[in-house]
CSV table of C-alpha atoms in Angstrom, one decimal:
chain,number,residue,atom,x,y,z
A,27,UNK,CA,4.9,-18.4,-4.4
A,28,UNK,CA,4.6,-14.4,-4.7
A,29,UNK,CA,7.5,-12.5,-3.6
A,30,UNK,CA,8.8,-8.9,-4.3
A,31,UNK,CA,12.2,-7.2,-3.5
A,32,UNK,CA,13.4,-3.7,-3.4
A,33,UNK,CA,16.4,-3.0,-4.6
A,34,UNK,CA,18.1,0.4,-4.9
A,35,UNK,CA,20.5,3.4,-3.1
A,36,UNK,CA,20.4,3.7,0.5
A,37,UNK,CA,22.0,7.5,0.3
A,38,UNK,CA,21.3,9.9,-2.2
A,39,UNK,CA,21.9,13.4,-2.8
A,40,UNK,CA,19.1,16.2,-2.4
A,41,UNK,CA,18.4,16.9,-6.1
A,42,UNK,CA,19.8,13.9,-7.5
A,43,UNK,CA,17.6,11.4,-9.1
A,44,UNK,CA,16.2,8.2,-7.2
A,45,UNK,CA,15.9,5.0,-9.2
A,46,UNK,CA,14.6,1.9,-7.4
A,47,UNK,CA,14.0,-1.7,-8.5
A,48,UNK,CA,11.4,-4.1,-7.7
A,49,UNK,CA,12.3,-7.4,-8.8
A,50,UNK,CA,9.6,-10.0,-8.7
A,51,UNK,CA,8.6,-14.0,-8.6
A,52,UNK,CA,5.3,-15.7,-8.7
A,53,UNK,CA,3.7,-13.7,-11.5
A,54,UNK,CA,3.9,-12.4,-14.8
A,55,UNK,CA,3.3,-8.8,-15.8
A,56,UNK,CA,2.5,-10.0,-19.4
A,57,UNK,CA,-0.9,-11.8,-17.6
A,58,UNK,CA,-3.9,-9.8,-17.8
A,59,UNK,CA,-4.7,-8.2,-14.8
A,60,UNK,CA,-1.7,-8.4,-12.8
A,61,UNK,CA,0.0,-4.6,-11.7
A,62,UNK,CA,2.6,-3.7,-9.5
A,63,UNK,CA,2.8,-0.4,-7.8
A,64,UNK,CA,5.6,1.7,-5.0
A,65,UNK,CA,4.5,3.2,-1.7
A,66,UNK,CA,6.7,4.6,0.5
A,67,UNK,CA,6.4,5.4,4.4
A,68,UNK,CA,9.0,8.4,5.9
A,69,UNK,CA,9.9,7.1,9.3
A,70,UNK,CA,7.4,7.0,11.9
A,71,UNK,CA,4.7,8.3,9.5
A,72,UNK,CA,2.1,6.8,7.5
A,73,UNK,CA,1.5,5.3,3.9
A,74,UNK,CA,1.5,6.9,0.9
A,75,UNK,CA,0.7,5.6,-3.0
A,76,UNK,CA,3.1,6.3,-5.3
A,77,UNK,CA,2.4,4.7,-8.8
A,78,UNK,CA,1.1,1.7,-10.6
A,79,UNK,CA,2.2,0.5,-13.9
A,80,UNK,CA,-0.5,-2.5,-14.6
A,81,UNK,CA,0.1,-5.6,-18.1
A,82,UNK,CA,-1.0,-3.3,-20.9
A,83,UNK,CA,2.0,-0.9,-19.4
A,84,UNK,CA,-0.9,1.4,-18.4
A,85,UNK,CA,0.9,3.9,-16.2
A,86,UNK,CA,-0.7,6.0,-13.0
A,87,UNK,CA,0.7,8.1,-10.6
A,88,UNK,CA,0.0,9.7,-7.5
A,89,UNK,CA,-1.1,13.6,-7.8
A,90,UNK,CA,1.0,15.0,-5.7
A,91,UNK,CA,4.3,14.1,-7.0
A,92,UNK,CA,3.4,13.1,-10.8
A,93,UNK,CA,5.6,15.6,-11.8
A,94,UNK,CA,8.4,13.4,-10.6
A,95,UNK,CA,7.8,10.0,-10.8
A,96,UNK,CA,8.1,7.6,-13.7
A,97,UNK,CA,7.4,3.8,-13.7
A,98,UNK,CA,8.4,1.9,-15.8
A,99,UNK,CA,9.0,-2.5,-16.5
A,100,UNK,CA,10.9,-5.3,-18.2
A,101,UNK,CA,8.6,-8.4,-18.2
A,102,UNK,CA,11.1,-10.5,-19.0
A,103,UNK,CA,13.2,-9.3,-16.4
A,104,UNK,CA,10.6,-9.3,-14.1
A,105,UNK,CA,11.2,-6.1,-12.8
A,106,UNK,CA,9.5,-2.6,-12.4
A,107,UNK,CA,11.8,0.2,-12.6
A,108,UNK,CA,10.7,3.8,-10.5
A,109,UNK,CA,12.5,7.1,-10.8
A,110,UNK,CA,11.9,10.1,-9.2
A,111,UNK,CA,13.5,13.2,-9.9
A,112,UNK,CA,15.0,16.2,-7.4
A,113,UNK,CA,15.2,14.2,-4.4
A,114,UNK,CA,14.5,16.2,-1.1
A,115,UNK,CA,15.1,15.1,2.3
A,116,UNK,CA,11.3,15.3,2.7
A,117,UNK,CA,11.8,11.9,0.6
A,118,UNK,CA,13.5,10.0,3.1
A,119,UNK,CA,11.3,7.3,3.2
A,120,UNK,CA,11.1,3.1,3.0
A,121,UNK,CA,9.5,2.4,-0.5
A,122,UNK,CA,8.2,-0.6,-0.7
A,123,UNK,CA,6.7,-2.6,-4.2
A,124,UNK,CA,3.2,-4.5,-4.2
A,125,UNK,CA,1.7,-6.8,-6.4
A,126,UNK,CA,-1.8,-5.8,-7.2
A,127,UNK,CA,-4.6,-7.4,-9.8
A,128,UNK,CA,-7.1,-5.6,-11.8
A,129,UNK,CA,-10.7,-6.1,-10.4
A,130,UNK,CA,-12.1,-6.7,-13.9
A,131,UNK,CA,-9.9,-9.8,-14.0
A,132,UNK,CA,-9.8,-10.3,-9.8
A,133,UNK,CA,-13.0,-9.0,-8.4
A,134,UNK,CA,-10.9,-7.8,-6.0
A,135,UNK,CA,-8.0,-4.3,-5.5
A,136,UNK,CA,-5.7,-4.9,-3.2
A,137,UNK,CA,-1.9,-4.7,-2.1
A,138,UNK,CA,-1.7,-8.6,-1.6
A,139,UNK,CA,2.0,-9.1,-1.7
A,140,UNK,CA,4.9,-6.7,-0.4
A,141,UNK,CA,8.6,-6.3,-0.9
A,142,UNK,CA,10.3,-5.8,2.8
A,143,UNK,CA,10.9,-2.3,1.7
A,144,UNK,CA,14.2,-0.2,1.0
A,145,UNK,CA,15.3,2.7,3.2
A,146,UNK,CA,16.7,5.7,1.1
A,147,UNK,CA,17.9,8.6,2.7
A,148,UNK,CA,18.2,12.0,1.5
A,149,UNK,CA,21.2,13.8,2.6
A,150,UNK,CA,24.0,15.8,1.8
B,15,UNK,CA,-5.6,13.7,-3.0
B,16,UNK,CA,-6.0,13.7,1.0
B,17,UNK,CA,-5.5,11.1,3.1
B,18,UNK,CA,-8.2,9.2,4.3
B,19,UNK,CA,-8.8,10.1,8.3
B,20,UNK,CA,-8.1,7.5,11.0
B,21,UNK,CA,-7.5,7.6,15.1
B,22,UNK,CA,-4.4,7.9,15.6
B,23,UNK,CA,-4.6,5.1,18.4
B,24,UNK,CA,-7.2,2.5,19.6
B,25,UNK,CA,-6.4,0.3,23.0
B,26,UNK,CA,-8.5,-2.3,24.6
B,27,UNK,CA,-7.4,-5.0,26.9
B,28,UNK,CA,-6.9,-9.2,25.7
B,29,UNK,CA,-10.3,-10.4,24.9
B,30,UNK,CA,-12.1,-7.1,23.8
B,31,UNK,CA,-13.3,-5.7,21.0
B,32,UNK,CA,-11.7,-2.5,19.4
B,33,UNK,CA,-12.8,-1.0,16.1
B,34,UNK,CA,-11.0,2.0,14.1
B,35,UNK,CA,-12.8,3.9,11.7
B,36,UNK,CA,-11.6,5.2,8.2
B,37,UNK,CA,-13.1,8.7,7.0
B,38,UNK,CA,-13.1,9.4,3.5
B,39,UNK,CA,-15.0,11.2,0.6
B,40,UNK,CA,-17.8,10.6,-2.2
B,41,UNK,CA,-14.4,10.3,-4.5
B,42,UNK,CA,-13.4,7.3,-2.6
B,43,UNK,CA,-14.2,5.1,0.0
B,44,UNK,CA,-18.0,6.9,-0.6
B,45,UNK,CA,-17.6,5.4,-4.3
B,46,UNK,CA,-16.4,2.0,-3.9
B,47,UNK,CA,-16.1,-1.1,-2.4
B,48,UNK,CA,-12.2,-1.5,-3.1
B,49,UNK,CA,-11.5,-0.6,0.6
B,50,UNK,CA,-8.6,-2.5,1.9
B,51,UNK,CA,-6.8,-2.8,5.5
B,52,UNK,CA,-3.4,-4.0,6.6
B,53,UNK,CA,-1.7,-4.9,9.2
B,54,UNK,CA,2.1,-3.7,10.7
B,55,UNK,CA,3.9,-4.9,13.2
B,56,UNK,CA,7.0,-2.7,14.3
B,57,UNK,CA,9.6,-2.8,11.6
B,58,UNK,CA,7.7,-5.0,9.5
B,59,UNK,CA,6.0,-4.7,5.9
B,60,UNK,CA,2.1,-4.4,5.6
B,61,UNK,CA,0.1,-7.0,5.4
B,62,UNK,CA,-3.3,-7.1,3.9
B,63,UNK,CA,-5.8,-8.5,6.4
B,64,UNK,CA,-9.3,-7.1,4.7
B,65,UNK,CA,-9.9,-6.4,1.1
B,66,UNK,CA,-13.4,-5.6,-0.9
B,67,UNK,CA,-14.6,-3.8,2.7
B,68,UNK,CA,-15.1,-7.0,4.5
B,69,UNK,CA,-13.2,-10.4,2.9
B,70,UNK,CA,-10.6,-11.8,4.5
B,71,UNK,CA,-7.1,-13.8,2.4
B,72,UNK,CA,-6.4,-17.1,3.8
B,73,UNK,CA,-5.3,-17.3,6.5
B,74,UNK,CA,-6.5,-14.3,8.5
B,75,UNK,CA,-8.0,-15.2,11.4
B,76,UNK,CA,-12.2,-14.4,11.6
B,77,UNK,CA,-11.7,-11.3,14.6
B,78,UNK,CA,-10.8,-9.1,12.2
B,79,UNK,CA,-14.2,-7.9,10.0
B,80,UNK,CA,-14.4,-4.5,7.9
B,81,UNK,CA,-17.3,-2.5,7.1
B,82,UNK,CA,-18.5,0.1,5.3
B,83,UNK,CA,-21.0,3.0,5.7
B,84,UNK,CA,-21.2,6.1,3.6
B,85,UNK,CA,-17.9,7.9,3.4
B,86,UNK,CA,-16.4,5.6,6.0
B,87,UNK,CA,-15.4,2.1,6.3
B,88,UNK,CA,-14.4,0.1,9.9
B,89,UNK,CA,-12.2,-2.7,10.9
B,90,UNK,CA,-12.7,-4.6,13.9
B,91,UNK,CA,-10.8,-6.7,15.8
B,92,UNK,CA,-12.7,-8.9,18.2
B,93,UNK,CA,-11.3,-11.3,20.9
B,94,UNK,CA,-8.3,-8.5,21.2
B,95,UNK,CA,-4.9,-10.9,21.6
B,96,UNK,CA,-1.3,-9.1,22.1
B,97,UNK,CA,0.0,-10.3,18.7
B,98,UNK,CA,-2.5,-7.6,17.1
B,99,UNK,CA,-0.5,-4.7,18.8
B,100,UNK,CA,0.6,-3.0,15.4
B,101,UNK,CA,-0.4,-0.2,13.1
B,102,UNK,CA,-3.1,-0.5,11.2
B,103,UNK,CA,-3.9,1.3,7.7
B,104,UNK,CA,-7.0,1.5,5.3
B,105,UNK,CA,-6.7,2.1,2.1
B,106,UNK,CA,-9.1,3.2,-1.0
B,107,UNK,CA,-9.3,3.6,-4.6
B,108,UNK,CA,-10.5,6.5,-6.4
B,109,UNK,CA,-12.4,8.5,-8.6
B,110,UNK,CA,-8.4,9.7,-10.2
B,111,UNK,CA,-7.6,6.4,-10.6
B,112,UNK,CA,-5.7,6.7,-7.7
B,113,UNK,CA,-5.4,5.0,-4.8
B,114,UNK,CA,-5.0,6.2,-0.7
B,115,UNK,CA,-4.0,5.2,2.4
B,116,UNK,CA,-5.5,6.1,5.7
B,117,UNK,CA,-3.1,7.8,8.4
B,118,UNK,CA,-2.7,5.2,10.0
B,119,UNK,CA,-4.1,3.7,13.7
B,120,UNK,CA,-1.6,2.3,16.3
B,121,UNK,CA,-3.3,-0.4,18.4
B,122,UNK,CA,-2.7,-1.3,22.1
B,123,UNK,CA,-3.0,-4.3,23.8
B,124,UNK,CA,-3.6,-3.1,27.9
């Protein structure tokens, strides 16, 4: 069975760096087709795509914040790694991780599985 | 890349239908069938409930249905029940290689 965990600081600094872990079950990123990718939701607000790092290690990231974002993985850790530089409390936000597959290989494009999120808060 | 454009909430009472609509652009949901919806409850994590505009994963029961027209795609729950009070979200791919979620739709059970 699929399942996806968050791991990562529940309190950082405004400027500090942000890295988060999404460790995974179920799947293999070394199988063609099969991606994982962060979203994150501020409190009370809406969702928003963050990046998607897909089994050739094909890397894309949302417009907005490209800039500060990297994604990266460990297949044989099963794990994706996120960063995101110069934290802001405008980041305060649950990310969450999500399996997706590739619709050359799926037919389909979809958020199908989801961690239970991680809350990170930015404060001083 | 902009959100794509839902109500912000939908109500009906138990046993009606209620359908929230999803606004985008030519650069997505215009473009594409990879229009997807899910489901949250309070303090919960999404959960898909449509993908490809109008499939349902196992398990989801046949009120919900999805659509698409143009620019904008619609969910719609039918035979309204109070364990469908949550937030609701679409979501798209796009012509960046993207992808974006809808701002999301609270629904209310009277």
């Amino acid at each position: 069975q699929v399942t996806l965990r968050e791991s990562g600081p529940a309190l950082v600094k405004p400027t500090q760096t942000l890295t988060l872990t999404c460790t995974f079950s179920g799947f293999s990123l070394s199988t063609s087709g099969m991606c994982v990718s962060w979203i994150r939701q501020p409190p009370g607000k809406a969702l928003e795509w963050l990046a998607l790092i897909d089994w050739d290690d094909d890397k894309y990231y949302s417009t907005s914040l490209k800039t500060r974002l990297t994604i990266s993985k460990d297949t044989s850790k099963k794990q994706v790694v996120l960063t995101m530089t110069n934290m802001d409390p405008v980041d305060t936000a649950t990310y969450y991780c999500a399996r997706i597959t590739h619709p050359s290989y799926s037919g389909r494009d979809d958020f199908d599985y989801w961690g239970q999120g991680t809350l990170v808060t930015v404060s001083s | 890349q902009s959100a794509l454009t839902q109500p912000p909430s939908v109500s009906g009472s138990p046993g009606q239908s209620v359908t929230i609509s999803c606004t985008g652009t030519s650069s997505d949901v215009g473009s594409y069938t990879r229009v997807s919806w899910y489901q949250q409850p309070p303090g919960t994590a999404p959960k898909l409930i449509i993908y490809e505009v109008s499939n349902r994963p196992s398990g989801v029961p046949d009120r919900f249905s999805g659509s698409k027209s143009g620019n904008t795609a619609s969910l719609t729950i039918s035979g309204l029940q109070a364990e469908d009070e949550a937030d609701y979200y679409c979501s798209s791919y796009t012509s960046s290689s993207t992808y974006v979620f809808g701002t999301g739709t609270k629904v209310t059970v009277l």
